[in-house]
Amino acid sequence: MIKKIKVKNSGIIKLQSYDDFPDGNLTIAESRKNIPFDIKRVYFINNLFNNKSIRGKHAHKKLKQIIFCINGHFTLNLDDGKNKQKILMNNPSYGIYLGSKLWHTMNKFSSNCVILVLAEDYYTEKDYLRNYNDFLKYIK
Ligand code: T46
């Protein structure tokens, strides 16, 4: 897991976690406590059996989210239009803040990978910038 974020509109979110080995771990996310917004939407991505697949490939105009890898591992690639950073996501207690105007892709999934995302708003396709050149124009 990464120690320092170099791109804009991002950050590291640490959740409180209880290690009850060998009886499991319990990890907590709370709005306005360790999550810096009210959560309106939660989604998860699993069944990542194609280790060549690439997800994301977009930025959001306004939406703020936090992304976690709650099982397995994957690589999160961030790009603020100037700086790029690759993050190995492999610790369920650490999330990455995906602010607006941050191009992100996810790849190199382990087959047991489960991605959990907490979002501060409902889904709307109008908020997506799915073309990289449109993203660069938008952030100027
Ligand atoms: C993001 C990354 C981390 C919905 O109808 N409602 C939803 O809430 C979401 C998240 C998606 N969809 C539809 C839109 C597409 O037709 O589900 C389909 C797959 O979504 P997409 O190709 O955008 O999935 P990813 O994994 O590329 O991106 C997702 C989120 O969409 C995105 O906001 O930041 O995870």
Coordinates of C-alpha atoms and ligand atoms in Angstrom, one line a residue:
M1 CA 0.0 0.0 0.0
I2 CA 1.2 3.5 -0.9
K3 CA 2.5 5.9 1.8
K4 CA 2.2 9.2 -0.1
I5 CA -0.1 10.5 -2.8
K6 CA 1.5 12.5 -5.6
V7 CA -1.5 13.4 -7.7
K8 CA -4.1 16.1 -7.1
N9 CA -7.6 15.5 -5.9
S10 CA -6.7 12.3 -4.1
G11 CA -5.6 11.0 -0.7
I12 CA -5.4 8.1 1.7
I13 CA -8.3 7.1 3.9
K14 CA -7.5 4.9 6.9
L15 CA -10.4 2.9 8.4
Q16 CA -10.6 1.7 11.9
S17 CA -10.0 -2.1 12.0
Y18 CA -10.2 -4.7 14.6
D19 CA -8.0 -7.8 14.2
D20 CA -9.8 -10.7 15.9
F21 CA -7.4 -13.3 14.6
P22 CA -8.2 -16.2 14.0
D23 CA -11.8 -15.1 14.1
G24 CA -11.7 -12.4 11.4
N25 CA -11.2 -8.7 11.0
L26 CA -13.9 -6.0 11.4
T27 CA -13.4 -2.7 9.6
I28 CA -15.6 0.4 9.9
A29 CA -16.4 3.3 7.5
E30 CA -18.5 6.1 8.9
S31 CA -19.8 9.2 7.0
R32 CA -18.2 12.5 8.2
K33 CA -15.9 10.6 10.5
N34 CA -13.3 8.7 8.4
I35 CA -15.4 9.2 5.2
P36 CA -15.3 12.9 4.3
F37 CA -18.9 13.0 2.8
D38 CA -22.3 11.6 3.3
I39 CA -22.5 8.2 1.4
K40 CA -25.4 8.1 -1.1
R41 CA -24.3 5.0 -3.0
V42 CA -22.2 1.9 -2.5
Y43 CA -21.2 -0.5 -5.2
F44 CA -18.8 -3.4 -5.5
I45 CA -17.0 -5.1 -8.3
N46 CA -16.1 -8.9 -8.1
N47 CA -15.7 -11.9 -10.4
L48 CA -12.5 -10.3 -11.8
F49 CA -11.4 -13.5 -13.6
N50 CA -9.7 -11.8 -16.5
N51 CA -6.4 -10.6 -15.3
K52 CA -6.0 -8.6 -18.5
S53 CA -9.1 -6.5 -18.0
I54 CA -8.9 -2.8 -17.5
R55 CA -11.8 -1.0 -15.8
G56 CA -12.3 2.7 -15.1
K57 CA -10.7 4.7 -18.0
H58 CA -12.6 7.8 -17.0
A59 CA -12.7 10.8 -14.7
H60 CA -15.7 12.4 -13.0
K61 CA -16.6 16.0 -13.4
K62 CA -18.0 16.4 -9.8
L63 CA -18.3 13.0 -8.1
K64 CA -16.2 12.2 -5.1
Q65 CA -15.6 8.6 -4.2
I66 CA -13.5 6.3 -2.0
I67 CA -12.2 3.0 -3.4
F68 CA -11.2 0.0 -1.4
C69 CA -9.8 -3.4 -2.2
I70 CA -11.5 -5.6 0.4
N71 CA -10.2 -8.9 -0.9
G72 CA -7.2 -9.8 -3.1
H73 CA -5.4 -7.1 -4.9
F74 CA -5.4 -4.8 -8.0
T75 CA -3.5 -1.8 -9.4
L76 CA -5.1 1.6 -9.3
N77 CA -3.6 4.1 -11.8
L78 CA -4.3 7.8 -11.1
D79 CA -3.6 10.7 -13.5
D80 CA -4.5 14.3 -12.6
G81 CA -3.5 15.5 -16.1
K82 CA 0.0 16.3 -15.0
N83 CA 1.2 13.7 -12.5
K84 CA 0.6 9.9 -12.7
Q85 CA 0.7 7.4 -9.9
K86 CA 0.3 3.6 -9.6
I87 CA -1.0 2.2 -6.4
L88 CA -1.1 -1.4 -5.3
M89 CA -4.4 -1.9 -3.6
N90 CA -4.0 -4.8 -1.2
N91 CA -5.1 -3.7 2.2
P92 CA -8.8 -3.5 3.1
S93 CA -8.2 -0.9 5.8
Y94 CA -6.8 1.7 3.4
G95 CA -9.0 3.4 0.8
I96 CA -8.0 5.9 -1.9
Y97 CA -9.9 9.1 -2.2
L98 CA -11.0 9.6 -5.8
G99 CA -11.8 13.2 -6.1
S100 CA -13.3 14.8 -9.2
K101 CA -11.2 15.5 -12.2
L102 CA -8.9 12.5 -11.6
W103 CA -8.5 10.0 -14.5
H104 CA -8.4 6.5 -13.1
T105 CA -8.0 3.0 -14.4
M106 CA -7.9 -0.3 -12.5
N107 CA -6.0 -3.4 -13.8
K108 CA -3.9 -6.4 -12.7
F109 CA -6.7 -7.9 -10.7
S110 CA -6.2 -11.0 -8.7
S111 CA -9.1 -13.4 -9.4
N112 CA -10.3 -13.1 -5.8
C113 CA -10.3 -9.3 -5.9
V114 CA -13.3 -7.5 -4.5
I115 CA -13.4 -3.7 -5.0
L116 CA -15.7 -1.6 -2.8
V117 CA -16.6 2.0 -3.7
L118 CA -18.4 4.5 -1.5
A119 CA -19.8 7.4 -3.5
E120 CA -21.2 10.8 -2.4
D121 CA -23.8 10.9 -5.1
Y122 CA -26.1 8.8 -7.2
Y123 CA -25.0 7.4 -10.6
T124 CA -25.4 9.7 -13.6
E125 CA -23.6 9.1 -16.9
K126 CA -23.5 12.9 -17.5
D127 CA -20.8 13.1 -14.8
Y128 CA -18.4 10.9 -16.7
L129 CA -15.5 12.0 -18.9
R130 CA -14.8 8.8 -20.8
N131 CA -12.5 10.3 -23.4
Y132 CA -9.0 11.2 -22.3
N133 CA -8.7 14.3 -24.5
D134 CA -12.1 15.5 -23.2
F135 CA -10.7 15.1 -19.7
L136 CA -7.6 17.2 -20.5
K137 CA -9.8 19.9 -22.1
Y138 CA -12.2 19.8 -19.1
I139 CA -9.4 20.3 -16.5
K140 CA -7.8 23.3 -18.3
Ligands
T46_1 C1 -15.7 4.6 -11.0 C2 -15.0 3.2 -10.9 C3 -14.1 3.1 -9.7 C4 -24.7 2.1 -13.1 O1 -25.8 1.9 -13.8 N1 -24.8 2.5 -11.9 C5 -23.7 2.7 -11.1 O2 -23.8 3.1 -9.9 C6 -22.4 2.4 -11.6 C7 -21.2 2.5 -10.8 C8 -22.4 1.9 -12.9 N2 -23.5 1.7 -13.7 C9 -23.4 1.2 -15.0 C10 -22.7 2.1 -16.0 C11 -22.1 1.1 -17.0 O3 -23.1 0.8 -18.0 O4 -22.7 0.0 -15.0 C12 -21.9 -0.2 -16.1 C13 -20.5 -0.4 -15.8 O5 -19.9 0.8 -15.3 P1 -18.4 1.3 -15.6 O6 -18.0 0.8 -17.0 O7 -18.4 2.8 -15.4 O8 -17.6 0.5 -14.5 P2 -16.1 0.9 -14.1 O9 -15.6 -0.3 -13.3 O10 -15.3 1.2 -15.3 O11 -16.2 2.2 -13.2 C14 -16.8 2.1 -11.9 C15 -17.7 3.4 -11.8 O12 -18.7 3.4 -12.8 C16 -16.9 4.6 -11.7 O13 -17.8 5.7 -11.3 O14 -15.1 5.6 -10.6 O15 -15.8 2.1 -10.9

